[in-house]
Short mmCIF file of N, CA and C in Angstrom, two decimals:
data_model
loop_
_atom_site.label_atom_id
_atom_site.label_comp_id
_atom_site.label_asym_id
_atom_site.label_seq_id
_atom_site.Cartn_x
_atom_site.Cartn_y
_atom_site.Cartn_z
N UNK A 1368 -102.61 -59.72 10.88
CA UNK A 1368 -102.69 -58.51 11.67
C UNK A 1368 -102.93 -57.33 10.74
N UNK A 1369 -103.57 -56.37 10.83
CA UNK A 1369 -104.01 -55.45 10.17
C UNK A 1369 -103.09 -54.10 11.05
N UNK A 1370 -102.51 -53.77 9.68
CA UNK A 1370 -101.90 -52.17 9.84
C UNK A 1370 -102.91 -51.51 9.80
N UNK A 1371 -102.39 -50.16 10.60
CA UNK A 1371 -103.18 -49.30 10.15
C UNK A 1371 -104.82 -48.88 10.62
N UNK A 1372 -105.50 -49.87 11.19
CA UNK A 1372 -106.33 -50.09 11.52
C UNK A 1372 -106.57 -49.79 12.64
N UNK A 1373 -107.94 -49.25 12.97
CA UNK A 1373 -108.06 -48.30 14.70
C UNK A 1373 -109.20 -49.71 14.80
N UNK A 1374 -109.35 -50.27 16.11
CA UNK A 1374 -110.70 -51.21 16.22
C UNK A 1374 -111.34 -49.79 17.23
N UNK A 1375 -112.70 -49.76 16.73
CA UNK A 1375 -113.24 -49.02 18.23
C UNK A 1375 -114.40 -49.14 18.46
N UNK A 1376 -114.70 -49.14 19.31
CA UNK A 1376 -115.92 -49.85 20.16
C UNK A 1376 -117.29 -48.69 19.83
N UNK A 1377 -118.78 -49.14 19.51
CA UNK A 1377 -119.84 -48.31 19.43
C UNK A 1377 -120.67 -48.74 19.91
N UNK A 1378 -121.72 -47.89 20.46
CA UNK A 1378 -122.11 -48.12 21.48
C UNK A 1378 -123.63 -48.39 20.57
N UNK A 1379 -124.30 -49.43 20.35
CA UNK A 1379 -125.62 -49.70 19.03
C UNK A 1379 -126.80 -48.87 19.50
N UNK A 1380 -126.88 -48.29 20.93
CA UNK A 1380 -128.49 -47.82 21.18
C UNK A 1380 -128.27 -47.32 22.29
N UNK A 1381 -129.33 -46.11 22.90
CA UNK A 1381 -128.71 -45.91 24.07
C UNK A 1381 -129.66 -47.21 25.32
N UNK A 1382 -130.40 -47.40 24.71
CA UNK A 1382 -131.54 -48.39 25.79
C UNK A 1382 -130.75 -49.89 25.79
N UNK A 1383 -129.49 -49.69 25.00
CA UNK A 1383 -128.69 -51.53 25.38
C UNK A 1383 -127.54 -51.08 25.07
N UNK A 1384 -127.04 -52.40 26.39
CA UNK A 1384 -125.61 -52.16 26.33
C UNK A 1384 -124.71 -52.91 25.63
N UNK A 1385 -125.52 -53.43 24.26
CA UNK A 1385 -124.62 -54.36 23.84
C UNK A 1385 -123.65 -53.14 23.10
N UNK A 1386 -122.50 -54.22 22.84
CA UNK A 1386 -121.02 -53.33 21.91
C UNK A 1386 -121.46 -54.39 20.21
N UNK A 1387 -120.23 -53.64 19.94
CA UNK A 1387 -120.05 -53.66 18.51
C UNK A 1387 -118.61 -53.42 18.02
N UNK A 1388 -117.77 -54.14 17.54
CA UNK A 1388 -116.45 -53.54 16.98
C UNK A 1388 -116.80 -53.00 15.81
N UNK A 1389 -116.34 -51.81 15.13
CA UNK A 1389 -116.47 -51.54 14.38
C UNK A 1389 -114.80 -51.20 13.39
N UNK A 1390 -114.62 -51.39 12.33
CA UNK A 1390 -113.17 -51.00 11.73
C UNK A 1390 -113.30 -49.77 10.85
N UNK A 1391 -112.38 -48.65 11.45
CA UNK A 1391 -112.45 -47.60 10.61
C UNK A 1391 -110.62 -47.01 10.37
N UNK A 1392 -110.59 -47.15 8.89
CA UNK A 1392 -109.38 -46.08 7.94
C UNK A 1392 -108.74 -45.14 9.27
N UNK A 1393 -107.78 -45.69 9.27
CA UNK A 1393 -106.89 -44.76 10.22
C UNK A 1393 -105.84 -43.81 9.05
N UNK A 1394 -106.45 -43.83 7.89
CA UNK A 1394 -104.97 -43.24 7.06
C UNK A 1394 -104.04 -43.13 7.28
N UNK A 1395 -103.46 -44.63 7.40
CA UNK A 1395 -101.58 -44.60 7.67
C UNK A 1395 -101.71 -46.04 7.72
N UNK A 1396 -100.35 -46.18 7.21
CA UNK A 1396 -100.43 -47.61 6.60
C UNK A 1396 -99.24 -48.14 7.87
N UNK A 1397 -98.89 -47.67 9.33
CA UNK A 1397 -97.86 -48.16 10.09
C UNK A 1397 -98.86 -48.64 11.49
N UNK A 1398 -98.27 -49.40 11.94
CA UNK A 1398 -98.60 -50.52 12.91
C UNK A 1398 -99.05 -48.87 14.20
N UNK A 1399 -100.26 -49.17 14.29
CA UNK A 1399 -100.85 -48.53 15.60
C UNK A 1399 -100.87 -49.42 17.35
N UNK A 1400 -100.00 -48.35 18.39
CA UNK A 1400 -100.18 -48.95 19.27
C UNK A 1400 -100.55 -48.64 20.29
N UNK A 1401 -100.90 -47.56 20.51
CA UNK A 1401 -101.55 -46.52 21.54
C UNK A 1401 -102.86 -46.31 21.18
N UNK A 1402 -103.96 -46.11 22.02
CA UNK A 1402 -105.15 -45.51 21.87
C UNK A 1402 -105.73 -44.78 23.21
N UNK A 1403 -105.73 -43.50 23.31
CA UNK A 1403 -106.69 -42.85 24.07
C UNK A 1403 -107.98 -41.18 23.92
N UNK A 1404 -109.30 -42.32 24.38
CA UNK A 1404 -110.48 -41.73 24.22
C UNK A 1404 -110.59 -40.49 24.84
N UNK A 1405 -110.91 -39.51 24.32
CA UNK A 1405 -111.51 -38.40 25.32
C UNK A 1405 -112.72 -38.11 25.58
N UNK A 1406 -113.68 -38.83 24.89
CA UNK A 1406 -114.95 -38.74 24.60
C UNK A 1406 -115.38 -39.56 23.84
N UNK A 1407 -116.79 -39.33 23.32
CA UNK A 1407 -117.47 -39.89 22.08
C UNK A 1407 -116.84 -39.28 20.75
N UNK A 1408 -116.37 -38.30 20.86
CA UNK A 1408 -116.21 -37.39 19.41
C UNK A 1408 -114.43 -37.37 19.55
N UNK A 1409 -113.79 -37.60 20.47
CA UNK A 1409 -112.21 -37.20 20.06
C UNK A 1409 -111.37 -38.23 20.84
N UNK A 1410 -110.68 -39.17 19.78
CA UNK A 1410 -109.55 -39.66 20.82
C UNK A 1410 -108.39 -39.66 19.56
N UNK A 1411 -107.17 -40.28 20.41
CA UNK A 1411 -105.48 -40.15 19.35
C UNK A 1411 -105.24 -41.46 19.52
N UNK A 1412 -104.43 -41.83 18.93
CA UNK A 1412 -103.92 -43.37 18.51
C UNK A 1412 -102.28 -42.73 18.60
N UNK A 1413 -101.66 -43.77 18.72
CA UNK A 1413 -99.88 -43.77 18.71
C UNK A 1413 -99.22 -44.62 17.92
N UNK A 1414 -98.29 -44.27 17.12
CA UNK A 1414 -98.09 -45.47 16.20
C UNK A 1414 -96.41 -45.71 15.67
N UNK A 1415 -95.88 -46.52 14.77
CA UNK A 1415 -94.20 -46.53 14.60
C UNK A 1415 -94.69 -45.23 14.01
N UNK A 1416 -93.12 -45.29 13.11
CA UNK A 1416 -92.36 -44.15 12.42
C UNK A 1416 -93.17 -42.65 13.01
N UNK A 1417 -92.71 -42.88 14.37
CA UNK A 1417 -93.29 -40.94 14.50
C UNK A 1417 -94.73 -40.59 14.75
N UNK A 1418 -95.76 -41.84 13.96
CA UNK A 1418 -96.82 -41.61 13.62
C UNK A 1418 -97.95 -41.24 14.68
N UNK A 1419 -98.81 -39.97 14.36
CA UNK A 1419 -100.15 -40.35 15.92
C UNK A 1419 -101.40 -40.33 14.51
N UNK A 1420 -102.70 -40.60 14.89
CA UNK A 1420 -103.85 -40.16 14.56
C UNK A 1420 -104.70 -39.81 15.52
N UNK A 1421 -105.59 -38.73 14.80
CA UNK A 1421 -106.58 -38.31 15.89
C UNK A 1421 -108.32 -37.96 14.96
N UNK A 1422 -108.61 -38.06 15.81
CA UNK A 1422 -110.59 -37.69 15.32
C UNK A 1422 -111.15 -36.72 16.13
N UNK A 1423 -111.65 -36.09 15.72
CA UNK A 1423 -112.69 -34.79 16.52
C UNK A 1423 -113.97 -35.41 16.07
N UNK A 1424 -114.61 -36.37 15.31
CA UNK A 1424 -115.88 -36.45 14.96
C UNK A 1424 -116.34 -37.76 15.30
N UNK A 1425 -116.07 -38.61 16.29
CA UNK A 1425 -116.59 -39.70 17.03
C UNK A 1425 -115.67 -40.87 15.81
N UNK A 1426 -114.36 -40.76 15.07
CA UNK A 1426 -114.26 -41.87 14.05
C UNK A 1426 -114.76 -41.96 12.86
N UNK A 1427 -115.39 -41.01 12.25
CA UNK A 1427 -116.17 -40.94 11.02
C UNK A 1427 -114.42 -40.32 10.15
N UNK A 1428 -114.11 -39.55 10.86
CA UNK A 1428 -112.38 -39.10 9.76
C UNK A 1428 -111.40 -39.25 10.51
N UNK A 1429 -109.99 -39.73 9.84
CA UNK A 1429 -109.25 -39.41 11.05
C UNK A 1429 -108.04 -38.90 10.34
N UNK A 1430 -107.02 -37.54 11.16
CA UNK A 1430 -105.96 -36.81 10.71
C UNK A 1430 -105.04 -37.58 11.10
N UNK A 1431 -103.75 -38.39 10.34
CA UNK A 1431 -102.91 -38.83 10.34
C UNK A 1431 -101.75 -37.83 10.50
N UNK A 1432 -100.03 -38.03 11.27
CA UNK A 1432 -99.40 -36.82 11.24
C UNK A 1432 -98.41 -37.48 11.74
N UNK A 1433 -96.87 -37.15 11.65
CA UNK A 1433 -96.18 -37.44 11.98
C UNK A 1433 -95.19 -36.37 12.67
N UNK A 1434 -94.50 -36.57 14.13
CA UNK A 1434 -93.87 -35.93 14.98
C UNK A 1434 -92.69 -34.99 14.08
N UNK A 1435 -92.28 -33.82 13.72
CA UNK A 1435 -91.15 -33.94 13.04
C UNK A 1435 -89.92 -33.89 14.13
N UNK A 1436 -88.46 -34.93 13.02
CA UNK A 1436 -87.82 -35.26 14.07
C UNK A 1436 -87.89 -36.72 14.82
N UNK A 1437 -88.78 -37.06 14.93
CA UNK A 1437 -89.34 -38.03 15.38
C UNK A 1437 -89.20 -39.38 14.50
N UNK A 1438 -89.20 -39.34 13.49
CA UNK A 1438 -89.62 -40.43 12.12
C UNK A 1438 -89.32 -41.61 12.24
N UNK A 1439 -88.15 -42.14 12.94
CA UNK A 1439 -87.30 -43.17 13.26
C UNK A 1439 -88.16 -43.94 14.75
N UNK A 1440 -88.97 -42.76 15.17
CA UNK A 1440 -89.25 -43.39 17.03
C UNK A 1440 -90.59 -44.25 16.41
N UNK A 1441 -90.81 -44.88 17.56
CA UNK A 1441 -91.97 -45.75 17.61
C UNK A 1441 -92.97 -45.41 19.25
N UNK A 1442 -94.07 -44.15 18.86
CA UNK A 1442 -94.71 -43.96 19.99
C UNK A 1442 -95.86 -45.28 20.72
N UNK A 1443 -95.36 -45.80 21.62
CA UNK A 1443 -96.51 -46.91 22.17
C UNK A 1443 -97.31 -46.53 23.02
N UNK A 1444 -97.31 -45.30 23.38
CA UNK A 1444 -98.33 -45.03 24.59
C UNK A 1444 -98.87 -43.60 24.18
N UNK A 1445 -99.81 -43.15 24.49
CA UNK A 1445 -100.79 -41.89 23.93
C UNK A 1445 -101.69 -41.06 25.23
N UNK A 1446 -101.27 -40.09 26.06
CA UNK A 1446 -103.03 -39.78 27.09
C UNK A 1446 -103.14 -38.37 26.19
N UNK A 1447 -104.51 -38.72 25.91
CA UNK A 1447 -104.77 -37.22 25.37
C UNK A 1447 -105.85 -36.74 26.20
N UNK A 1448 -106.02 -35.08 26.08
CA UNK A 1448 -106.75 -34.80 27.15
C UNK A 1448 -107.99 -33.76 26.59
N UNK A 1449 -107.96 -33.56 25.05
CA UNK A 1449 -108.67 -32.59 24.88
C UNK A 1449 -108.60 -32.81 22.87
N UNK A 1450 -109.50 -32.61 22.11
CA UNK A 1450 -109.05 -32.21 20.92
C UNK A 1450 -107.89 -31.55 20.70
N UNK A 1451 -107.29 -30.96 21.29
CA UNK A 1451 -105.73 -30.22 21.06
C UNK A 1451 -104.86 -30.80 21.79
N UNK A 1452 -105.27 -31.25 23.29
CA UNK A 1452 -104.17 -31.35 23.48
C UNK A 1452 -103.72 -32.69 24.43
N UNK A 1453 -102.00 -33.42 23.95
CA UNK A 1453 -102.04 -34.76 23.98
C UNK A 1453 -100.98 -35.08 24.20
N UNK A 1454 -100.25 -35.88 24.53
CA UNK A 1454 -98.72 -36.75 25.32
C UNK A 1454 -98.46 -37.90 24.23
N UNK A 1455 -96.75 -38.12 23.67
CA UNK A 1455 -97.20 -39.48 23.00
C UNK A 1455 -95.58 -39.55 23.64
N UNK A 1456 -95.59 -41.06 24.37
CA UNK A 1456 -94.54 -41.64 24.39
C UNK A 1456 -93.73 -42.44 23.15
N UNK A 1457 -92.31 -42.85 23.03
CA UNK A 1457 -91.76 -43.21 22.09
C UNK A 1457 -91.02 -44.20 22.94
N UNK A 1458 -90.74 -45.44 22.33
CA UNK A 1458 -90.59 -46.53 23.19
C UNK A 1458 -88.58 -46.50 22.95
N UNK A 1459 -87.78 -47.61 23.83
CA UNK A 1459 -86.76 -47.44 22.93
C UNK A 1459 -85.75 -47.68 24.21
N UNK A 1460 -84.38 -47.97 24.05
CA UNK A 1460 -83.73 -47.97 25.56
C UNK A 1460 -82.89 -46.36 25.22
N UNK A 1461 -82.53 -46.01 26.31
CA UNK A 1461 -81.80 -44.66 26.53
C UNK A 1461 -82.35 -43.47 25.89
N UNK A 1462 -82.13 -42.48 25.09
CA UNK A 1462 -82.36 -41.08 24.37
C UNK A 1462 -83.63 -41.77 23.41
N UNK A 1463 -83.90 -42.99 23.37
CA UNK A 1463 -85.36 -43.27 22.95
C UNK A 1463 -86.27 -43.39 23.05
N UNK A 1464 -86.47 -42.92 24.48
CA UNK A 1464 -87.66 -43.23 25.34
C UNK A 1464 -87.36 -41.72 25.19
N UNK A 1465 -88.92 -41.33 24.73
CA UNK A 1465 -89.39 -39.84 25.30
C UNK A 1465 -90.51 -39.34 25.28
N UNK A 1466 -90.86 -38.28 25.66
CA UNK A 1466 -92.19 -37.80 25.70
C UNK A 1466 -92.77 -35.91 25.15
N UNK A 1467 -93.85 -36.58 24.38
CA UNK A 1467 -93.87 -35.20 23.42
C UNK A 1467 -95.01 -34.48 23.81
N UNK A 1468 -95.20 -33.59 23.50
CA UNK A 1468 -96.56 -32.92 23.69
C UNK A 1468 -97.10 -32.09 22.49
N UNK A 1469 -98.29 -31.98 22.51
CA UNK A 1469 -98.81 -30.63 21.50
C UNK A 1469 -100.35 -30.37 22.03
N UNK A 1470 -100.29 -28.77 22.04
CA UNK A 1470 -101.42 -27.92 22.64
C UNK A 1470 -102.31 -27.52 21.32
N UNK A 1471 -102.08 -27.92 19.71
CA UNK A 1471 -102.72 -27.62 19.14
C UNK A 1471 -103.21 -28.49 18.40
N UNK A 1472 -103.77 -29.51 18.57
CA UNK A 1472 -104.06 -30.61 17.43
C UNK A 1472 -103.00 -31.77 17.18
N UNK A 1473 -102.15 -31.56 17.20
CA UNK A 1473 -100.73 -32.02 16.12
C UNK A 1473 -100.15 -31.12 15.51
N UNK A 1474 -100.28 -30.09 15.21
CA UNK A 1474 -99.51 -28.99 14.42
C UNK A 1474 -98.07 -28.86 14.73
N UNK A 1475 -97.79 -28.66 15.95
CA UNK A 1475 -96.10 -28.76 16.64
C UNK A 1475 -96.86 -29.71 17.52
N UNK A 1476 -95.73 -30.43 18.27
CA UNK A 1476 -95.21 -31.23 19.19
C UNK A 1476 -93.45 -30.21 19.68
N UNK A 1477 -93.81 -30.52 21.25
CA UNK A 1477 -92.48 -30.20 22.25
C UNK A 1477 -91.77 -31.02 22.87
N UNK A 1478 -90.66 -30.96 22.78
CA UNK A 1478 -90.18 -32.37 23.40
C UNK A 1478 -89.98 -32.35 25.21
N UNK A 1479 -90.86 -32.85 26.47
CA UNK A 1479 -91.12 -32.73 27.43
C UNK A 1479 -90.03 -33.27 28.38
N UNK A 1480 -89.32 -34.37 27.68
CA UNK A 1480 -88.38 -35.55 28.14
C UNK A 1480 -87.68 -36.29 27.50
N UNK A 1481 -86.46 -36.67 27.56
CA UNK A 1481 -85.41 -37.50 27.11
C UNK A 1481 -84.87 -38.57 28.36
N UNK A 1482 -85.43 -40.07 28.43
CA UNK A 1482 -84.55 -40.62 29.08
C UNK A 1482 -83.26 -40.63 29.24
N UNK A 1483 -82.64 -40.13 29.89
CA UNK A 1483 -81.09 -40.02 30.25
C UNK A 1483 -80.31 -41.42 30.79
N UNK A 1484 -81.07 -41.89 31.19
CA UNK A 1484 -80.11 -43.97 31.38
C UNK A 1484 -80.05 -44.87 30.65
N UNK A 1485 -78.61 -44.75 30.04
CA UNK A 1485 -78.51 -45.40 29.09
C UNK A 1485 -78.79 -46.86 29.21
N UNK A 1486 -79.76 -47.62 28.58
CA UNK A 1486 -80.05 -48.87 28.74
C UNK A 1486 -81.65 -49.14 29.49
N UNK A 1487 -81.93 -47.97 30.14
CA UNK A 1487 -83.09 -47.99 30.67
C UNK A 1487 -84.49 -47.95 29.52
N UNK A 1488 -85.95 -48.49 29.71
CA UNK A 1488 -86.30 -48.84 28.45
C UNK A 1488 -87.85 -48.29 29.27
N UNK A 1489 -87.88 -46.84 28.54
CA UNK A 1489 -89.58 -46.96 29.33
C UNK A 1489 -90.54 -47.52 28.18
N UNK A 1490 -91.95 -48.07 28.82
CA UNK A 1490 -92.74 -48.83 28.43
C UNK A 1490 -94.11 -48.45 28.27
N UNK A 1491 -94.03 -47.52 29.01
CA UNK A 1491 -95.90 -46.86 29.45
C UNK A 1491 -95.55 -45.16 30.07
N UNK A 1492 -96.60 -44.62 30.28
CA UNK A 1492 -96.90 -43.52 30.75
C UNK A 1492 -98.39 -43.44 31.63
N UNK A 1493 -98.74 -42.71 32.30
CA UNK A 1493 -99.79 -41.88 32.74
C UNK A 1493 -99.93 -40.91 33.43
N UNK A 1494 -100.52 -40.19 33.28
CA UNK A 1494 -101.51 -38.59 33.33
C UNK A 1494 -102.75 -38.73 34.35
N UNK A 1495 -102.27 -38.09 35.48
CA UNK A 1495 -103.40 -37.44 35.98
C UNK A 1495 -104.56 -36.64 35.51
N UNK A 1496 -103.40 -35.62 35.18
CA UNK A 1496 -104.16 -34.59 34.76
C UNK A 1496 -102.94 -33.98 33.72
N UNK A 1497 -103.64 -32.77 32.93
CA UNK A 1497 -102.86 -32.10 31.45
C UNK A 1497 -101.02 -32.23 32.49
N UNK A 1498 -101.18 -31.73 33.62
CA UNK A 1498 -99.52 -32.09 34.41
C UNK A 1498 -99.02 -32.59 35.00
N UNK A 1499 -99.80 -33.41 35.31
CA UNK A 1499 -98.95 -34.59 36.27
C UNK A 1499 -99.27 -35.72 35.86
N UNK A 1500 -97.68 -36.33 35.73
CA UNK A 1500 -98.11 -37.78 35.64
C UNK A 1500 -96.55 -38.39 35.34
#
């Protein structure tokens, strides 16, 4: 199994629809488990220790970053909605399940939610839209 590693799909031509996996440097050496696209040019990844990555340039670079505060969580789920701005769940039973946000890239993250049942274990998320979900 490969750490670290984003697989992502390219599209070889626009006149065929064949795919292509391609493997590109996620700079971070921790197990990635979230991925969501916003486009051709920007999606975020979710990952242990805290970790997200993101690309503004279709996968050619990607900014690695970690939640502060966070370091210990393990985010498994990711909707991002814009180059700035993005949701990362943290998996976990009780006060470990939560949900973060940031309107600028990654620069801060806010904390949106704290599961309050102890023993309860969220697993996933989704987004309508930037507020509901």
């Amino acid at each position: 199994m490969m750490t670290g590693a984003i697989w992502l799909t390219a599209l070889l031509s626009l006149g065929s629809a064949e795919m292509k996996w391609v493997t590109q440097d996620s700079h971070t050496t921790v197990r990635l488990r979230g991925v969501s696209a916003v486009d051709g040019r920007v999606a975020w990844a979710s990952g242990d220790k805290g970790t997200f990555v993101r690309t503004t340039d279709g996968g050619q670079t990607w900014k690695a970053g970690t939640v502060p505060g966070a370091e210990t969580l393990d985010f498994r789920d990711v909707d991002a909605f814009s180059d700035t701005t993005a949701y990362l769940l943290s998996i976990g039973e009780g006060d470990k399940s939560r949900i973060y946000k940031t309107v600028d890239g990654g620069e801060h993250w806010t904390l949106q939610f704290t599961n309050p049942t102890p023993g309860a274990f969220f697993d996933g998320m989704a987004f309508w839209d930037e507020k509901h979900g």
